[in-house]
Short mmCIF file of C-alpha atoms in Angstrom, two decimals:
data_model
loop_
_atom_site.label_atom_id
_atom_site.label_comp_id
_atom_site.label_asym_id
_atom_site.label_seq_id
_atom_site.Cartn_x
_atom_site.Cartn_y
_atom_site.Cartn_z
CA UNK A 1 90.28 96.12 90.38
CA UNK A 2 87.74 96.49 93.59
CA UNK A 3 85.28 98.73 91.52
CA UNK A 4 85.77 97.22 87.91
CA UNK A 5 82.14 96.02 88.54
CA UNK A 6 80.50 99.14 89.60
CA UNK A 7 82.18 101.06 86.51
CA UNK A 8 80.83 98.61 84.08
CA UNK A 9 77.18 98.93 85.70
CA UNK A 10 77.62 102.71 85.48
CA UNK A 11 78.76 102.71 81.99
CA UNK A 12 75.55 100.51 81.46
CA UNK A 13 73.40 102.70 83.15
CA UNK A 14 74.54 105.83 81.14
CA UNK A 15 74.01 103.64 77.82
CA UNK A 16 70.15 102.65 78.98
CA UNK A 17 70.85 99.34 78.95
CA UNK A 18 69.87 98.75 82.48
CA UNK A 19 67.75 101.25 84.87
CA UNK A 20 70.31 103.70 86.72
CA UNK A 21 67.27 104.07 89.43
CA UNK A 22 67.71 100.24 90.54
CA UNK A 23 71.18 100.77 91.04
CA UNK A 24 70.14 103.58 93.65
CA UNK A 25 71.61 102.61 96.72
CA UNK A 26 73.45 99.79 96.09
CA UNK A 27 77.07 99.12 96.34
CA UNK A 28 78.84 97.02 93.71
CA UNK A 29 82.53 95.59 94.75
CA UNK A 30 84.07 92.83 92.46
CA UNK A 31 86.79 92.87 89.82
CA UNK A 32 85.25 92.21 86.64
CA UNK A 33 87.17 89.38 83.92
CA UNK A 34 87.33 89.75 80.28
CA UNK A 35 85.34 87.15 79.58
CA UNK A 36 82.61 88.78 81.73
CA UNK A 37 82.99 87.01 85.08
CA UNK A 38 83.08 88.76 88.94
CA UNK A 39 86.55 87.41 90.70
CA UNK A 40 87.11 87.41 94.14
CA UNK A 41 88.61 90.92 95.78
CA UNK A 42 90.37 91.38 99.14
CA UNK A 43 89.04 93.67 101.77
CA UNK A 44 85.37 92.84 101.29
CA UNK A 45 84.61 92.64 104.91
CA UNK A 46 85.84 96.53 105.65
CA UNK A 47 84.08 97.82 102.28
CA UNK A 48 80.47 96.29 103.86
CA UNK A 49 81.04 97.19 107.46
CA UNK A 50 81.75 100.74 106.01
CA UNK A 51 78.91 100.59 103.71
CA UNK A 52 76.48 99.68 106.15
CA UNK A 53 77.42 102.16 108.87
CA UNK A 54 77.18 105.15 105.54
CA UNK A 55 73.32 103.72 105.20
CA UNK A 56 73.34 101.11 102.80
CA UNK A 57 71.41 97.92 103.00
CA UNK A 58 72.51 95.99 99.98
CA UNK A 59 75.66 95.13 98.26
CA UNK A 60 76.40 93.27 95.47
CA UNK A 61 79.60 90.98 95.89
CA UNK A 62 81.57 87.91 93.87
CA UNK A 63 80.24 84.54 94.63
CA UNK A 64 83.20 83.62 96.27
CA UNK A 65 83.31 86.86 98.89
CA UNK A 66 78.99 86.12 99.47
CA UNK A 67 79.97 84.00 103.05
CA UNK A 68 82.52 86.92 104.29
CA UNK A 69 80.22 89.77 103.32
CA UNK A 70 77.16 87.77 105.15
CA UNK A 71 78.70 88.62 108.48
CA UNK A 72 77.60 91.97 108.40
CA UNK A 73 74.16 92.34 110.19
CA UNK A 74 71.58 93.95 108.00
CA UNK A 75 72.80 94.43 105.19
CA UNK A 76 71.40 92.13 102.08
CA UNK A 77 73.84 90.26 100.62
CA UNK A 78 73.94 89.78 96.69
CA UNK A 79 76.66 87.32 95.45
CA UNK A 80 76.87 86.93 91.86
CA UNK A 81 79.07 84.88 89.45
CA UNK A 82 79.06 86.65 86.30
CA UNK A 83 78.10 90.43 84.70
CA UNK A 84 75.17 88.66 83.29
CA UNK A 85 74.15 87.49 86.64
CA UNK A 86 73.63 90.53 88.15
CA UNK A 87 71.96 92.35 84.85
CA UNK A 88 69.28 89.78 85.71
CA UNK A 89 69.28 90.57 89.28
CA UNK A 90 68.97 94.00 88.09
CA UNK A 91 65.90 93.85 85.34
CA UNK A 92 64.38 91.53 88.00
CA UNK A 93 64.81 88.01 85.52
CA UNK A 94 65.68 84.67 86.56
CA UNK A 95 69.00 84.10 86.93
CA UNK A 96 71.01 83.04 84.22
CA UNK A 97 72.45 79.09 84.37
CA UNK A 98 76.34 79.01 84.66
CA UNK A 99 79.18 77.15 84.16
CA UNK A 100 80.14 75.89 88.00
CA UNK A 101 83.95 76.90 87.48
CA UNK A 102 86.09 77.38 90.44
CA UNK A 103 87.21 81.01 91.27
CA UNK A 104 90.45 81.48 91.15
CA UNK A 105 91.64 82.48 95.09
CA UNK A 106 92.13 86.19 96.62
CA UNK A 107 96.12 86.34 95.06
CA UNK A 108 98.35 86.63 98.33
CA UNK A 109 100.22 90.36 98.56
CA UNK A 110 103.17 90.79 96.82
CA UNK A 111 104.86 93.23 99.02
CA UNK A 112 107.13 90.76 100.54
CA UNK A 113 105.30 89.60 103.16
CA UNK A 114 106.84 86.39 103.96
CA UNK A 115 104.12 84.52 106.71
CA UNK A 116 103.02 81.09 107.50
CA UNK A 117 100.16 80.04 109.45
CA UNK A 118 100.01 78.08 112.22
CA UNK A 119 98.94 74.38 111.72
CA UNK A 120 95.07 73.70 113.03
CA UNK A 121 94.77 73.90 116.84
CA UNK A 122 93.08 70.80 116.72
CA UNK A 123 96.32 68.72 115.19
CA UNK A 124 98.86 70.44 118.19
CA UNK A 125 98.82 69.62 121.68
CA UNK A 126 101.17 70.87 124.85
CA UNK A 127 101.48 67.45 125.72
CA UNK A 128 103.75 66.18 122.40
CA UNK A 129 106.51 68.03 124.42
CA UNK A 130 108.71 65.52 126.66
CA UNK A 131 110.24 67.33 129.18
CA UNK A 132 110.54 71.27 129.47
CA UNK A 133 108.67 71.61 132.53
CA UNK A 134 109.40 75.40 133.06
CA UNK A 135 109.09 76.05 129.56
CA UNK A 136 105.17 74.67 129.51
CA UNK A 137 104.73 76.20 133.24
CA UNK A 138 105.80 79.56 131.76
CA UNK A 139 103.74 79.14 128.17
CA UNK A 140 100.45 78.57 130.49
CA UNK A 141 101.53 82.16 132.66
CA UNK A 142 102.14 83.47 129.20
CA UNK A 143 98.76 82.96 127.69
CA UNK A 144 96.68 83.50 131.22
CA UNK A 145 98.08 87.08 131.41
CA UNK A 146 98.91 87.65 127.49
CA UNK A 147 102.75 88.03 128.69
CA UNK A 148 105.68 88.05 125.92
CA UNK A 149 107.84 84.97 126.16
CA UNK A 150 111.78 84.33 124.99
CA UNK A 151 113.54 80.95 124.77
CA UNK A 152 116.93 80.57 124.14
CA UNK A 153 118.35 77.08 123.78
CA UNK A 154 119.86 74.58 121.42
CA UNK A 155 118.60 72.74 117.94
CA UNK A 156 115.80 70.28 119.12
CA UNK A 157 115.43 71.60 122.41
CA UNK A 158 111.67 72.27 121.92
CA UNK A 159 111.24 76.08 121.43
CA UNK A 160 108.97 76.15 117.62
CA UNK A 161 106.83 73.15 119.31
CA UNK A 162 105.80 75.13 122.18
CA UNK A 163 105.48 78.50 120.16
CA UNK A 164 103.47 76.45 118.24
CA UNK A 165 101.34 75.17 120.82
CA UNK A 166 100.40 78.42 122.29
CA UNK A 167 97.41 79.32 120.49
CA UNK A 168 95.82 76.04 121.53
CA UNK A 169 96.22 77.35 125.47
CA UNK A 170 94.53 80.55 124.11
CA UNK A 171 90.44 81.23 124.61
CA UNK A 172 88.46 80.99 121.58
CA UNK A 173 87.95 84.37 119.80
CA UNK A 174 84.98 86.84 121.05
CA UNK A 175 82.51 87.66 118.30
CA UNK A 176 83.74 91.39 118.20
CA UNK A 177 87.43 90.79 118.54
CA UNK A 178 86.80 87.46 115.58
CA UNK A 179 85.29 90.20 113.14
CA UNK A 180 88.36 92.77 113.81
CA UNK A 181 90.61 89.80 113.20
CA UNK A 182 88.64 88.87 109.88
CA UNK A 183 88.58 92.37 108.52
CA UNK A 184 92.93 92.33 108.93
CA UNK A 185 92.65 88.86 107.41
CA UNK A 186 90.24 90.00 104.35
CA UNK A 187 92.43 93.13 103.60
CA UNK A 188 96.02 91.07 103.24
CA UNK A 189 94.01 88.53 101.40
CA UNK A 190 94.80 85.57 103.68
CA UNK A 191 91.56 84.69 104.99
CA UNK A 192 91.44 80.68 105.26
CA UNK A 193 89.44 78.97 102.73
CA UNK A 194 86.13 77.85 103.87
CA UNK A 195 86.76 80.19 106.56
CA UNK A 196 84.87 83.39 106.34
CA UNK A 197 85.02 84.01 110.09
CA UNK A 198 88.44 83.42 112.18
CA UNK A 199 87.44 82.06 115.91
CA UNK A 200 90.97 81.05 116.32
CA UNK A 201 93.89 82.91 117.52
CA UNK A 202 96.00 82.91 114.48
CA UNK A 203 99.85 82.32 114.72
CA UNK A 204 102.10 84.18 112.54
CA UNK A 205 105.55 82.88 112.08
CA UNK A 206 107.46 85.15 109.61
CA UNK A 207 110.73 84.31 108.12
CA UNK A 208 114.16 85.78 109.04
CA UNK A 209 114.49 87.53 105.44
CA UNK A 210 110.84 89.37 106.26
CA UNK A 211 111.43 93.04 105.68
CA UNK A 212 110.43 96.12 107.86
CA UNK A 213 107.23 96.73 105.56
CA UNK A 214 106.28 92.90 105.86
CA UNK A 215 106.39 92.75 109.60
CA UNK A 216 104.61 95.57 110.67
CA UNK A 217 102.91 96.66 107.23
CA UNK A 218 103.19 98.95 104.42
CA UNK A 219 102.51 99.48 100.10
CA UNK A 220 101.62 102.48 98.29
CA UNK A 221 98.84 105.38 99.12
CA UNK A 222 96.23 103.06 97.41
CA UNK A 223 97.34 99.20 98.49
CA UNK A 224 98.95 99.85 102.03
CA UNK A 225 98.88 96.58 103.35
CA UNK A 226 99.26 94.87 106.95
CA UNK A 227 101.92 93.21 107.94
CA UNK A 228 102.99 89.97 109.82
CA UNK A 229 102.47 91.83 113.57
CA UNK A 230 98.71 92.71 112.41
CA UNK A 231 98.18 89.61 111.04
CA UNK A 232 98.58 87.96 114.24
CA UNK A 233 96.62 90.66 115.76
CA UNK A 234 94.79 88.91 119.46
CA UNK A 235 97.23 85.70 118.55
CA UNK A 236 100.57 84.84 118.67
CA UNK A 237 103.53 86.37 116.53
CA UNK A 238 106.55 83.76 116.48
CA UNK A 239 109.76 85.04 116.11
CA UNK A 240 112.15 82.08 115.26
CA UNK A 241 115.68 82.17 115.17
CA UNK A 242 115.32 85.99 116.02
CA UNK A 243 119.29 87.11 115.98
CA UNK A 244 119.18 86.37 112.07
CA UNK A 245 116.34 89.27 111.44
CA UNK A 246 117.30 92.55 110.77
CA UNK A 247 117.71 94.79 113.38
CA UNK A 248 115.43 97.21 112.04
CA UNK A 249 112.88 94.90 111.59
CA UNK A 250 112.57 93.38 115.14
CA UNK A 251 113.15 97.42 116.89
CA UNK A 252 110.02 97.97 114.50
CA UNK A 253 107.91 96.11 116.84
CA UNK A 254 108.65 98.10 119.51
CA UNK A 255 105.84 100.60 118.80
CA UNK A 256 103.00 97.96 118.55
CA UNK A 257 104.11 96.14 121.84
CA UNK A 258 103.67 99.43 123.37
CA UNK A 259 100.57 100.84 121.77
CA UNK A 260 98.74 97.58 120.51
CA UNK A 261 98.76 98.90 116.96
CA UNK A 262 100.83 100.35 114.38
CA UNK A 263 100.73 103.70 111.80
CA UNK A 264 101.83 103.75 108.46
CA UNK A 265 102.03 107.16 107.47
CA UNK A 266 102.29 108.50 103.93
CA UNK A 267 102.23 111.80 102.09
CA UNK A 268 98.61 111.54 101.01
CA UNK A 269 97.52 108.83 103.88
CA UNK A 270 97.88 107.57 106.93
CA UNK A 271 96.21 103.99 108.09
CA UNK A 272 96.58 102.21 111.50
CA UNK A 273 95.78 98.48 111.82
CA UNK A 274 95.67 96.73 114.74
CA UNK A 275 98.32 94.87 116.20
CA UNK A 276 97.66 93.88 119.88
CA UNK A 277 99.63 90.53 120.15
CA UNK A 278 101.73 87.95 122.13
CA UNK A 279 105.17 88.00 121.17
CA UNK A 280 107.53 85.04 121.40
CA UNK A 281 111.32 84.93 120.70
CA UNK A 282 113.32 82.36 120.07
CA UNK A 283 116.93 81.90 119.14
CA UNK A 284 120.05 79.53 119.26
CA UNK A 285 122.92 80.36 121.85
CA UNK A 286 125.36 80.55 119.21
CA UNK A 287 125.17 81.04 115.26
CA UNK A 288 126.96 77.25 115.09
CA UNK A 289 123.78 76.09 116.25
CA UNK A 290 125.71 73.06 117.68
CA UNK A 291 123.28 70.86 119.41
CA UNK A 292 125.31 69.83 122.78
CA UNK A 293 127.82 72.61 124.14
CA UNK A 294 130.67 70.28 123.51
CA UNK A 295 130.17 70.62 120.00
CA UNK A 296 129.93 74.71 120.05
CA UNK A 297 133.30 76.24 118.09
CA UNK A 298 132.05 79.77 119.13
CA UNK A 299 134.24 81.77 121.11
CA UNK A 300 132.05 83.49 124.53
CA UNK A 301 132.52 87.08 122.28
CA UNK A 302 131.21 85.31 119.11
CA UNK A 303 127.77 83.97 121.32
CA UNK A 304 128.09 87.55 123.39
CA UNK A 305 127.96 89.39 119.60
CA UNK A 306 125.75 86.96 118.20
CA UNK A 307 122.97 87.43 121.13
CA UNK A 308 123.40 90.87 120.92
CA UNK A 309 121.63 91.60 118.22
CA UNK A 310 118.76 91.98 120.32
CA UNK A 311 118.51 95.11 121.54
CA UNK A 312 118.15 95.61 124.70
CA UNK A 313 114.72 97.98 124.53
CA UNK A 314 112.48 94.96 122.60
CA UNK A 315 114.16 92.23 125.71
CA UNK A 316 113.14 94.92 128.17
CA UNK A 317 109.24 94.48 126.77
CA UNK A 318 109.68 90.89 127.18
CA UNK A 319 108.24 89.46 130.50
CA UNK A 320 108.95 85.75 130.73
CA UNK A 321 112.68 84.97 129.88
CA UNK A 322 114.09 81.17 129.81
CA UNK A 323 116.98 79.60 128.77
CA UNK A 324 116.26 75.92 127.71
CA UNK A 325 118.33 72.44 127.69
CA UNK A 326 117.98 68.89 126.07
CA UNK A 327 115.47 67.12 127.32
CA UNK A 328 116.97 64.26 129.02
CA UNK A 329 116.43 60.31 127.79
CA UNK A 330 113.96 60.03 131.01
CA UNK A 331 112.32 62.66 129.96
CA UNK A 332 111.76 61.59 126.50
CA UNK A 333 110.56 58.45 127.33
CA UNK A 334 108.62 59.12 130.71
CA UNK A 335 107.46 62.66 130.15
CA UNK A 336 103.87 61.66 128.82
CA UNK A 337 102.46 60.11 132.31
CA UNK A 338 102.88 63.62 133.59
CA UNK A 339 102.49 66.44 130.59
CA UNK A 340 98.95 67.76 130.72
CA UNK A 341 97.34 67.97 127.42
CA UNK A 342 96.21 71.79 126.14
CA UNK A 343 92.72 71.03 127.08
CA UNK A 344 93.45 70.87 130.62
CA UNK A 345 95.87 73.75 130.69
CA UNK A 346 93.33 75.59 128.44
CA UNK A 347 90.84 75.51 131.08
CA UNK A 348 93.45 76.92 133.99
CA UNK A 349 93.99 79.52 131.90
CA UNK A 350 90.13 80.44 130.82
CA UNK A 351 89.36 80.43 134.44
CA UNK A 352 92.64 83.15 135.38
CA UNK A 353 91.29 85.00 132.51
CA UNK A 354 88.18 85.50 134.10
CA UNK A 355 89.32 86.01 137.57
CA UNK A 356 91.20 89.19 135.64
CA UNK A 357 88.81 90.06 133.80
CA UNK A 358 86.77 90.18 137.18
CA UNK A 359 89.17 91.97 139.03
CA UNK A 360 89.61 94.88 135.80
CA UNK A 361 85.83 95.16 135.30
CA UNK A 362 84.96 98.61 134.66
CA UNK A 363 88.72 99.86 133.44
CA UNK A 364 90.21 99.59 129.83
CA UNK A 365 92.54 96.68 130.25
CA UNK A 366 91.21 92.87 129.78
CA UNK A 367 94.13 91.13 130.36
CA UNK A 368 97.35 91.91 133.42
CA UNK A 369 99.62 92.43 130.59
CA UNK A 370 97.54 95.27 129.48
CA UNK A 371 97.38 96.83 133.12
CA UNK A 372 99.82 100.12 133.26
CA UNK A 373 102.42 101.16 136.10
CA UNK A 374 100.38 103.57 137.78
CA UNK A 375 97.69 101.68 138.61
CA UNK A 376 100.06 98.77 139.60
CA UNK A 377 101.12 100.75 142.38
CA UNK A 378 97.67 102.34 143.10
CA UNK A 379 95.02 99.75 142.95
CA UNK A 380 96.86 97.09 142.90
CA UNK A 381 99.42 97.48 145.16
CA UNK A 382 100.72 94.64 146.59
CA UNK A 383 101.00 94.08 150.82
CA UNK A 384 104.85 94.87 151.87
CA UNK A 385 105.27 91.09 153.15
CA UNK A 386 104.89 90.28 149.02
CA UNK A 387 107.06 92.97 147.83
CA UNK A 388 110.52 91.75 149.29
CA UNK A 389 111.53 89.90 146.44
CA UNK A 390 111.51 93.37 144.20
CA UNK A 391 112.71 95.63 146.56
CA UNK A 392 116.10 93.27 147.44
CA UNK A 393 116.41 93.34 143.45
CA UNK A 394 115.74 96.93 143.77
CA UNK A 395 117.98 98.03 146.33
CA UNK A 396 121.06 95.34 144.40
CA UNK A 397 120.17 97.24 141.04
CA UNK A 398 119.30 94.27 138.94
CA UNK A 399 115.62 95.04 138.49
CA UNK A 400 114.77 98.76 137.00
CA UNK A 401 111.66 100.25 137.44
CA UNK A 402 109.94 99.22 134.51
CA UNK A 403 110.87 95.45 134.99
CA UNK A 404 109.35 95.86 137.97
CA UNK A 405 106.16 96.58 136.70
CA UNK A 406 106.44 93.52 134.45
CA UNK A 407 107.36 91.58 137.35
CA UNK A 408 103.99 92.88 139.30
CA UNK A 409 101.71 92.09 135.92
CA UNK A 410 102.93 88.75 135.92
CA UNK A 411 103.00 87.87 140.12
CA UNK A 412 99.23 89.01 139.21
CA UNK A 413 99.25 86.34 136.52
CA UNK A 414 100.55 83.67 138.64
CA UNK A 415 98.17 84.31 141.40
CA UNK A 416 95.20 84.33 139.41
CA UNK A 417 96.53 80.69 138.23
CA UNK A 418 96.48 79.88 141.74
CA UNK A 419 93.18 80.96 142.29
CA UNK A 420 94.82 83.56 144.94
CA UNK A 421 92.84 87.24 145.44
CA UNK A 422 96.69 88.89 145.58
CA UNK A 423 100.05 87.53 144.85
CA UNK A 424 102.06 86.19 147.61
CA UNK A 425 105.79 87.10 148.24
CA UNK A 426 106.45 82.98 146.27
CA UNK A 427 104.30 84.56 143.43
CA UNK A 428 106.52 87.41 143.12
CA UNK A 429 109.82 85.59 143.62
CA UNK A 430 108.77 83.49 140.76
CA UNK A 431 107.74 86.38 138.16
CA UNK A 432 110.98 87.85 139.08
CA UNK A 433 112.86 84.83 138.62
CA UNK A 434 111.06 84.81 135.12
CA UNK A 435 111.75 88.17 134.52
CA UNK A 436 115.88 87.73 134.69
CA UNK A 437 116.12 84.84 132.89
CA UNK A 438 115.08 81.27 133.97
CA UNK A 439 117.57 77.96 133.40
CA UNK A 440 115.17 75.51 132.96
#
């Protein structure tokens, strides 16, 4: 329990055994063992921020929370091992010599959150992918303008190692967005071990069984919890093998792709976390998962049904679509004298970050995925000469008015990848081409 420590120094208090004036102003969080020592809590990093924006300057905290609850500015961190630790801290006595025992870790929630983490940045690169040119052409537009991604193609093909490899394309965290990702992290008790402070983009890959209340969070008035789309919050959530997921569960994500956060409402509560993230979707044609077409036994309605399961409204929020192949033998064995690493890709898509950031100085939005209809056609309207790709899909009916905003964000993308002030009518031609469905 959070505030078993703080009841046992109150009861303490009341029983004179320890000065209830030194306590004054200082908040106690820890869950207190039997045997008298201060475990590990979750949510430590929320508990000081709050504390130090009601006033208080120092908090007492388990050894093992002392680096997370140090990256609160000005507030005085006390870490302490053991009840008797602190009651020396307290009567102002020397600390007491203790056992170095290992505290046993944050336990993971228990509300069926089924997540993995990403492997370390530093062990992926773009370039272990032979072939897939379009593929890594369209992960680099994807993490320059923060654009959702799907891939659709056989076994082996390539689709979880470039999901994987996204984060690696991504910028390194800013300080304020790093603490918000923390404070997510330190509440679901999945904060990485030796890793007070996340710099990374995390990568969230839930499982097809993950329920609704994993995915996008949930518990009970006094544990609500956040789920897998929070946890991924300013990273990447994978979807793998996304037909096999409840339909529920995937439609649930429609809310936070919208709004960059989701509510869980309850009778006595209701908590929002965020969840501003880059979605990517990935599935087999078929549910045979044959790897070469020749092997498929699916009928076109079985793949048709199968497929289908996506709805239509969470493809429609999806901006880059492609439909992978094989790589070829060639490709396999030639591939690595031309596939740029994620350094150099990295760095492309720093600088069309900044040229965005640049252009959107002084509004809201940070990134062109973030960038809203109206002001696409206000602002940011494009030159008629660029605009002929959309309006022939317009006029043919096989680009709606909201894909065609999707289509603008990423033309904007692609320029600013090109180091071009607006998008040409090739730039458009190619987000549009994205948009429907590539065959790479």
């Amino acid at each position: 329990m959070t505030f078993a420590l703080s009841i046992a120094v109150s009861v303490l208090g009341a029983a004179d055994v320890v000065s209830p004036a030194v306590c004054a102003r200082l908040v106690m969080i820890g869950e207190l063992g039997l045997d008298g020592r201060v475990h590990a809590v979750r949510g430590v990093l929320p508990a000081i921020l709050g504390a130090a924006e009601a006033g208080f300057t120092s908090v007492v905290v388990p050894t093992a929370n002392g680096a997370e609850a140090a990256l609160v500015p000005g507030v005085k961190v006390v870490p302490v091992g053991s009840l008797r630790a602190l009651m020396a801290y307290l009567r102002d006595e020397p600390p007491p010599v203790e056992e170095d025992e290992d505290d046993p870790p944050v336990p993971a929630p228990a509300d069926g959150h089924a997540v993995r983490s990403g492997p370390h940045r530093d062990a992926l690169d773009l370039s272990d992918v032979r072939g897939q040119a379009d593929a890594r052409r369209a992960l680099e537009i994807s993490a320059a303008g923060g654009h959702h991604l799907w891939l659709s193609g056989p076994p082996g093909c390539g689709k979880t190692m470039l999901a994987e490899r996204l984060p690696t394309l991504l910028p390194p965290l800013e300080r304020s967005a790093a603490l918000e990702v923390t404070t997510i992290h330190s509440v679901a008790g999945t904060l990485p071990a030796g890793q007070p402070l996340i710099t990374e983009p995390p990568f969230c890959a839930p499982h097809h069984t993950t329920t609704r209340a994993a995915m996008i969070g949930g518990g009970s008035r006094r544990a609500l919890r956040p789920g897998a789309a929070s946890l991924a919050h300013q990273g990447v959530l994978f979807i793998d093998e996304a037909p096999e997921f409840s339909t529920g569960v995937l439609d649930a994500l429609r809310q936070p792709l919208e709004d960059g956060a989701v509510t869980i409402s309850r009778a006595e509560a209701t908590t929002r976390f965020p969840a501003r993230f880059t979605l990517v979707l990935a599935a087999n044609p078929c549910p045979c998962a044959a790897a070469k077409v020749l092997e498929c036994v699916c009928t076109p309605a079985v793949r048709s049904r199968y497929l289908g399961r996506i709805s239509g409204p969470l493809l429609d929020r999806v901006d880059l679509k492609l439909e992978l192949e094989a790589a070829t033998r060639a490709e396999l064995r030639y591939d690595v004298d031309v596939a740029e690493s994620s350094e150099v890709v990295a760095e492309r898509v720093l600088l069309a970050r900044e040229r965005a950031a640049k252009r959107l100085a002084g509004t809201p939005w940070r990134t062109n995925s973030d960038v809203p209809g109206p002001e696409l056609r206000r602002s940011l309207a494009l030159p008629t000469s660029a605009m002929w790709p959309v309006d022939k899909a317009l006029i043919e009916g096989t680009l709606s008015a909201r894909g065609m905003h999707r289509v603008l964000r990423v033309a904007w993308t692609i320029a600013d990848l090109g180091d071009r002030g607006v998008p040409a009518d090739h730039d458009v031609g190619e987000a549009l081409e994205l948009w429907k469905g590539k065959r790479s």
